[in-house]
Tab-separated table of C-alpha atoms and ligand atoms in Angstrom:
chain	number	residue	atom	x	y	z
A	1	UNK	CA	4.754	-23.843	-19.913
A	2	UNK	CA	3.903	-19.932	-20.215
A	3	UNK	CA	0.210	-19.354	-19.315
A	4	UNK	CA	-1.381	-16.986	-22.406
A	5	UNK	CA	-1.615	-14.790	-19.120
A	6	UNK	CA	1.753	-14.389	-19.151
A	7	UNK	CA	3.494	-10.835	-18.221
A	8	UNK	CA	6.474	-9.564	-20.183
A	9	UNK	CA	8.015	-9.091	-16.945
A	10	UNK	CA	8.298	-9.560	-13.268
A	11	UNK	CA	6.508	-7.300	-11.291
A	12	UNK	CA	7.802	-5.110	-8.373
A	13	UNK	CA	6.636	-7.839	-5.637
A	14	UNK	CA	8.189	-10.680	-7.460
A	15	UNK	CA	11.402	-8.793	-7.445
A	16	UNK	CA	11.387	-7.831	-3.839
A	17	UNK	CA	11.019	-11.478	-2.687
A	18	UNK	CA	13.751	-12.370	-4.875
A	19	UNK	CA	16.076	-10.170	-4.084
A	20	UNK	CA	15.224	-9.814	-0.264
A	21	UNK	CA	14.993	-13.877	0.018
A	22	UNK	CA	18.647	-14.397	-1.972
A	23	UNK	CA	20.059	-11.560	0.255
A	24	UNK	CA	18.843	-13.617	3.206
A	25	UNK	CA	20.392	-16.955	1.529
A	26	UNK	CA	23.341	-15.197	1.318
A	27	UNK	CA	23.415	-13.777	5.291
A	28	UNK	CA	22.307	-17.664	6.391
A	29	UNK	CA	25.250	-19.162	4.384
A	30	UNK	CA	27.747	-16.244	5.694
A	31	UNK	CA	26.432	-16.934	9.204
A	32	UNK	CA	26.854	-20.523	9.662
A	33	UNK	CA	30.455	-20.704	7.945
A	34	UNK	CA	30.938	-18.037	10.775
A	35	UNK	CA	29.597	-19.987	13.802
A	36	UNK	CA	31.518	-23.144	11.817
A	37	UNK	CA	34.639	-22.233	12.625
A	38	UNK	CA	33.942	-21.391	15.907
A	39	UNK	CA	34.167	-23.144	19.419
A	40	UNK	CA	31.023	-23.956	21.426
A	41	UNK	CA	30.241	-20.827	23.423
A	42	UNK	CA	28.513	-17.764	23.798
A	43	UNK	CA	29.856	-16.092	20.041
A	44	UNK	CA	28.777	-19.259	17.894
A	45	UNK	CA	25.820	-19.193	20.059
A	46	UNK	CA	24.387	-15.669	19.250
A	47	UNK	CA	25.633	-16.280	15.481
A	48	UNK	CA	23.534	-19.794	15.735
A	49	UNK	CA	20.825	-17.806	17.343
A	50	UNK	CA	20.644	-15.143	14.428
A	51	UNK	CA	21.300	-18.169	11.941
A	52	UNK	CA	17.671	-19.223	13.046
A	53	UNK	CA	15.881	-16.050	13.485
A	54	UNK	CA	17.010	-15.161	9.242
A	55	UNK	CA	16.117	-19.043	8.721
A	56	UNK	CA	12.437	-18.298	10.164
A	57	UNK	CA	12.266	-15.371	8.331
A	58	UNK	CA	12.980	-17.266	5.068
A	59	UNK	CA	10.121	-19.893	6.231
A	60	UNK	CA	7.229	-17.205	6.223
A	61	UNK	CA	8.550	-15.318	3.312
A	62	UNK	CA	8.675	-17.930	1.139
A	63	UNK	CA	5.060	-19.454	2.410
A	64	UNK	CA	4.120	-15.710	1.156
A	65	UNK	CA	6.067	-16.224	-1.873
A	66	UNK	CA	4.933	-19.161	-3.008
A	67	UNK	CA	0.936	-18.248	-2.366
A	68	UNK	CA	1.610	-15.163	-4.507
A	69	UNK	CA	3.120	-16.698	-6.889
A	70	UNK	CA	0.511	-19.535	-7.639
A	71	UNK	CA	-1.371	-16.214	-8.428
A	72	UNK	CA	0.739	-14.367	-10.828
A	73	UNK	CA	2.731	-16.766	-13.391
A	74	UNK	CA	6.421	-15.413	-14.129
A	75	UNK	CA	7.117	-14.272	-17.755
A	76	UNK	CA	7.523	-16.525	-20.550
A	77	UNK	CA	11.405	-17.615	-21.162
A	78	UNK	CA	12.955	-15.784	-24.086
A	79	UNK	CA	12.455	-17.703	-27.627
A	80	UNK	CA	15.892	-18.890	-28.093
A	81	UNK	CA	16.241	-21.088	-25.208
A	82	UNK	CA	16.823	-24.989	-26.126
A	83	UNK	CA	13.915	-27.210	-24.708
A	84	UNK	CA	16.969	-29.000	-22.557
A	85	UNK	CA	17.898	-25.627	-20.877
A	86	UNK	CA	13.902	-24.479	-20.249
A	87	UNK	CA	13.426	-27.709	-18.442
A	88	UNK	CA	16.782	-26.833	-16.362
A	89	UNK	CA	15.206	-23.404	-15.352
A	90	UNK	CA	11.580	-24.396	-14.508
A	91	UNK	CA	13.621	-27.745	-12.951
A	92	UNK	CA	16.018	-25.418	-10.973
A	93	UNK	CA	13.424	-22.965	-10.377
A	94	UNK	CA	10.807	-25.813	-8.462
A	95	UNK	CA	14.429	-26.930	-6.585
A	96	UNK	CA	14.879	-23.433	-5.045
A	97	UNK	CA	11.038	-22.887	-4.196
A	98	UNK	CA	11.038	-26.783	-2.182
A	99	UNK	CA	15.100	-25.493	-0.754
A	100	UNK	CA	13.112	-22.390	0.559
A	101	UNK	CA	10.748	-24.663	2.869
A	102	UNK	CA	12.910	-27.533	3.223
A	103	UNK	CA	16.140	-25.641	4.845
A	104	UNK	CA	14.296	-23.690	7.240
A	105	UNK	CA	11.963	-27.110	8.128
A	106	UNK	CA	15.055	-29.216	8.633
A	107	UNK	CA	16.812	-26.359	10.860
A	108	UNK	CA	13.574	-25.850	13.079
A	109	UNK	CA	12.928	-30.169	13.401
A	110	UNK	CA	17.035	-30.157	14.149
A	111	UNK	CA	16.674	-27.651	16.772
A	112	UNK	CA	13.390	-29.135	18.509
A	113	UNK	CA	15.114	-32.635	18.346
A	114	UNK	CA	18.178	-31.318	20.756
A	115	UNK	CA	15.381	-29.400	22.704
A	116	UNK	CA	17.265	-26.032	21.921
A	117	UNK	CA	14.438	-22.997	21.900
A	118	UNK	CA	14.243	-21.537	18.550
A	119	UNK	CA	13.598	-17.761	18.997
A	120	UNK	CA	12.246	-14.996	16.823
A	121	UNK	CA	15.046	-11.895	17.393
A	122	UNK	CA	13.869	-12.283	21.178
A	123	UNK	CA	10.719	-11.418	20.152
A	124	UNK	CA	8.688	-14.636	20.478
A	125	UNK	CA	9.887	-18.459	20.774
A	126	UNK	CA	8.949	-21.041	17.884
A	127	UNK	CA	7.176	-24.055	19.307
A	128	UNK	CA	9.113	-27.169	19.489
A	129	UNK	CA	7.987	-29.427	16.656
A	130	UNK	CA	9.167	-32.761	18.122
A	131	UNK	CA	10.751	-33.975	21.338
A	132	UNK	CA	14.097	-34.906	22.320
A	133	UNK	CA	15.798	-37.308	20.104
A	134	UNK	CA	19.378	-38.008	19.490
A	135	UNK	CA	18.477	-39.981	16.445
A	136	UNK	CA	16.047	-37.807	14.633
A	137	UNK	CA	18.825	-34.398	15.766
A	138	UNK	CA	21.760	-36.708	13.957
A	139	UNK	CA	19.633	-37.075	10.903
A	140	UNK	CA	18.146	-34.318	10.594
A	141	UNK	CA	21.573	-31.892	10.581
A	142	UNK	CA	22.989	-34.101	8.396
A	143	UNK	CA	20.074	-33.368	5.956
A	144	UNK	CA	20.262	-29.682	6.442
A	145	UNK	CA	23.879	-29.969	5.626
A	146	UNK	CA	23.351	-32.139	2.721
A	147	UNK	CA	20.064	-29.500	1.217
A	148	UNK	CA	23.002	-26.522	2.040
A	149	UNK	CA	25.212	-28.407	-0.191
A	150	UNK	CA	22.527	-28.846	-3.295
A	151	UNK	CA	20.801	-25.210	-2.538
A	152	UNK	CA	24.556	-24.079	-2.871
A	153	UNK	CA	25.032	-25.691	-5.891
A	154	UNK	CA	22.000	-24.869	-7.475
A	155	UNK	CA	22.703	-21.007	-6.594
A	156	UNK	CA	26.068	-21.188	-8.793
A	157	UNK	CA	24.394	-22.381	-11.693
A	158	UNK	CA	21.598	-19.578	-11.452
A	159	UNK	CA	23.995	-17.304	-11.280
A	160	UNK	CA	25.933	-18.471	-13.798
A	161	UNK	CA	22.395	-18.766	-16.161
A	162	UNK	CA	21.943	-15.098	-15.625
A	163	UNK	CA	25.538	-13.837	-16.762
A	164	UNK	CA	25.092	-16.174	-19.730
A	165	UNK	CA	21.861	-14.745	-21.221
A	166	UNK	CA	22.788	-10.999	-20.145
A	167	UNK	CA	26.395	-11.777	-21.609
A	168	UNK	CA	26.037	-14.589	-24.090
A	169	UNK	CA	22.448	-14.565	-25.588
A	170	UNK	CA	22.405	-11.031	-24.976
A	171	UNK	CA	18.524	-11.356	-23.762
A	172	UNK	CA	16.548	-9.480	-20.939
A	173	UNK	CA	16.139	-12.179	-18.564
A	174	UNK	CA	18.763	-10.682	-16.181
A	175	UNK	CA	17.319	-7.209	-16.563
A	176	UNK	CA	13.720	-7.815	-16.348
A	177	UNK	CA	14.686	-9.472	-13.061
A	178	UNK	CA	16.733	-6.593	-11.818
A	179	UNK	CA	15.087	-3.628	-9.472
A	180	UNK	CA	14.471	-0.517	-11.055
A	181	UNK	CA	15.558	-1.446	-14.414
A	182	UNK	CA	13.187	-1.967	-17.356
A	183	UNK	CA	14.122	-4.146	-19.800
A	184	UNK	CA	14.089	-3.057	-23.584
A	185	UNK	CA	11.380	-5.565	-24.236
A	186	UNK	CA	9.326	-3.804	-21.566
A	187	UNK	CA	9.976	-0.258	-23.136
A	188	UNK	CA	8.910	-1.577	-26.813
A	189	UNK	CA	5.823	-3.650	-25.496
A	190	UNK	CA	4.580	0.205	-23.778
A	191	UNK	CA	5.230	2.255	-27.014
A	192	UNK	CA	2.983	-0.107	-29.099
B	1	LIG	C1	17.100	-20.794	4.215
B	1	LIG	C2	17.355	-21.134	5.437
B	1	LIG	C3	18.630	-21.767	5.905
B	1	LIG	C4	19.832	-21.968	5.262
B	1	LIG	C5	20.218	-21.587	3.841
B	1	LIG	C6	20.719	-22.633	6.207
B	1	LIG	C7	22.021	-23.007	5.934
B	1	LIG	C8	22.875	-23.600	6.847
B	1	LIG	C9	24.239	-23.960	6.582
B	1	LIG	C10	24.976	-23.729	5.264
B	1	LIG	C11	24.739	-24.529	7.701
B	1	LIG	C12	26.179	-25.053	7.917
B	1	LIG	C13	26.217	-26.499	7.530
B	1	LIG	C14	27.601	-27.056	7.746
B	1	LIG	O1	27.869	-27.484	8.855
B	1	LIG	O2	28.376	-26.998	6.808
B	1	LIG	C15	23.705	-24.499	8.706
B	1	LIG	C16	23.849	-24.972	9.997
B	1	LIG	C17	22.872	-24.861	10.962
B	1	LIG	N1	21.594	-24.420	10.796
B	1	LIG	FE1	20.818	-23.637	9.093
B	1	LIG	N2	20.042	-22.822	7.384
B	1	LIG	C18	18.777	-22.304	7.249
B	1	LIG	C19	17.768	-22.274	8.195
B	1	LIG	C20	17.913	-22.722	9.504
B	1	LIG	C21	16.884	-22.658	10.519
B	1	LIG	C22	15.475	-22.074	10.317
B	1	LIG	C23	17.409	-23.197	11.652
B	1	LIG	C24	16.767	-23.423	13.001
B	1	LIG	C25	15.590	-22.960	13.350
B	1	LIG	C26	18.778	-23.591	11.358
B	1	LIG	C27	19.639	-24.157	12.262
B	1	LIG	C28	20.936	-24.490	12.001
B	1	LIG	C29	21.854	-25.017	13.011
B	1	LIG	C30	21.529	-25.242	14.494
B	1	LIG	C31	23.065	-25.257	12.346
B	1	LIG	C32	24.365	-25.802	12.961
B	1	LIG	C33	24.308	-27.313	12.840
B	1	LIG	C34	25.585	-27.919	13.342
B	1	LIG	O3	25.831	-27.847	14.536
B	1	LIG	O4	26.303	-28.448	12.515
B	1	LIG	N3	19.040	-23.290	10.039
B	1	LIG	N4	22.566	-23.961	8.148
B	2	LIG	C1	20.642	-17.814	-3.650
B	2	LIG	C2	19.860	-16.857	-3.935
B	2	LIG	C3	18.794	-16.956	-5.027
B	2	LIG	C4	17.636	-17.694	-5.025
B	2	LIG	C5	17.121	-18.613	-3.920
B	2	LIG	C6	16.963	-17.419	-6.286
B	2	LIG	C7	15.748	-17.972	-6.656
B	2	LIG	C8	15.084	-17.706	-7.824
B	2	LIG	C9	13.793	-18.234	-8.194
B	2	LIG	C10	12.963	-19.204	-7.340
B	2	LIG	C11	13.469	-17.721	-9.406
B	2	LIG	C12	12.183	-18.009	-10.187
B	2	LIG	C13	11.208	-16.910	-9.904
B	2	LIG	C14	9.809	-17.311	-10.270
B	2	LIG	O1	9.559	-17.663	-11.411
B	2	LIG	O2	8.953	-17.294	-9.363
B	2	LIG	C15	14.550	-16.863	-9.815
B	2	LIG	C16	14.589	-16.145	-10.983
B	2	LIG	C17	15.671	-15.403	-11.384
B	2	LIG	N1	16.838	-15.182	-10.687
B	2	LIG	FE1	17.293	-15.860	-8.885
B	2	LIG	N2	17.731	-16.561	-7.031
B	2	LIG	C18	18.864	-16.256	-6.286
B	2	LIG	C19	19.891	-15.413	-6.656
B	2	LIG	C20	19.998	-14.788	-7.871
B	2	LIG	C21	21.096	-13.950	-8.293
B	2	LIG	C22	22.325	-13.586	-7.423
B	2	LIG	C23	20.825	-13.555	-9.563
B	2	LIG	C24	21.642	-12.679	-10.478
B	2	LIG	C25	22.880	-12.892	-10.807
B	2	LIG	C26	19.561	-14.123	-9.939
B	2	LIG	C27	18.918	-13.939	-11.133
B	2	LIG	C28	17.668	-14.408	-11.461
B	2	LIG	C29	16.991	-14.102	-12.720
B	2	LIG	C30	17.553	-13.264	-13.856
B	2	LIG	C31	15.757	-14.732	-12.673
B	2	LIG	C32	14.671	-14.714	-13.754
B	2	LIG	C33	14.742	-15.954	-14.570
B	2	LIG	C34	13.600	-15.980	-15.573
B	2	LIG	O3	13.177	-14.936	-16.023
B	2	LIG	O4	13.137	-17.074	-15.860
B	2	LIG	N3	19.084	-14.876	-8.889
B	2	LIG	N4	15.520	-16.880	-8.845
């Protein structure tokens, strides 16, 4: 539900964590389906070992994200949206913000559970969150390949939102979420 607070756009920071944190989605996803395909040795390893730093990254940006965000309340969806697609974009919207903590949790809990060291860009070393356990390590990558699977998904249909109101409903939602674009609703709301 729009707060009467509610701006008629996003703001610069909201954009840069958006766009920073999908361009990081993006490198994590590109990463893995590289180590994937790869056998057990010193290449997958370094890919693995980047696949973790990006992962931690995404961990503390989105614990920033999330605090400033429960501060500043996004712009109110455009008029014409049905009450069945709002729901889907606040519902798809909560999805990506619980994806952004549960991916990098999973990935960190996997990696303790083997006992592998999960490393900063060889800057520091995370602590291990549990001990060795075969179990728990099964488990737990076969939830981090399951969340990849629905954080995927979900990703296709937001993209796939977008085009439709920039294309279809021919509304700003896109643009007000692009950098360094205003949006014509912006540019009429300043002139009055
Ligand atoms: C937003 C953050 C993350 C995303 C989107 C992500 C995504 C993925 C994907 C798509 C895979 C390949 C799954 C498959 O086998 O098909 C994968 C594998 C893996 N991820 Fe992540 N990941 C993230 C964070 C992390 C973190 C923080 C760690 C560890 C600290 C981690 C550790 C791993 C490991 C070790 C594998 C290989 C598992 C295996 O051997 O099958 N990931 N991840
Ligand atoms: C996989 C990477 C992405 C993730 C995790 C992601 C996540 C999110 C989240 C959580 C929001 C809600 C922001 C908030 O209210 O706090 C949002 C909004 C938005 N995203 Fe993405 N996004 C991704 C990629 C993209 C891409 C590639 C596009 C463009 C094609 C896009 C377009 C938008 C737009 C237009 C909005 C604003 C929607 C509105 O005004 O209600 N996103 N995104």
């Amino acid at each position: 539900m729009p707060s009467r607070k509610s701006p008629i756009r996003y703001s610069a920071v909201a954009k840069a964590f958006h766009w920073i944190i999908a361009a990081l989605i993006v490198t994590q996803f590109t990463l893995a389906w590289m180590a994937d395909d790869l056998p057990l040795g010193a290449h997958k390893l370094a890919l693995l070992a980047r696949h973790k730093s990006f992962g931690m990254t995404v961990l503390m940006l989105a614990i920033l994200r999330l605090l400033w965000r429960l501060k500043n309340p996004p712009p109110a969806l455009p008029p014409g949206m049905t009450p069945l697609e709002r729901r889907l974009a606040r519902v798809s919207h909560a999805a990506f913000y619980v994806l952004l903590f549960a991916m990098p949790m999973t990935g960190w809990l996997m990696s303790s559970a083997k006992n592998y060291s999960v490393s900063w860009f060889s800057l520091f070393t995370w602590p291990n969150l549990i001990g060795k356990n075969e179990a728990a390590f099964d488990l737990l990558r076969s939830t981090h390949d399951t969340l990849s699977v629905v954080l995927f998904s979900i990703a296709v249909l937001h993209i796939l939102a977008a085009l439709k109101h920039h294309f279809w409903n021919k509304d700003d939602v896109l643009l007000r979420m692009l950098p360094l674009v205003k949006s014509e609703k912006a540019k009429s709301e300043n002139r009055s």
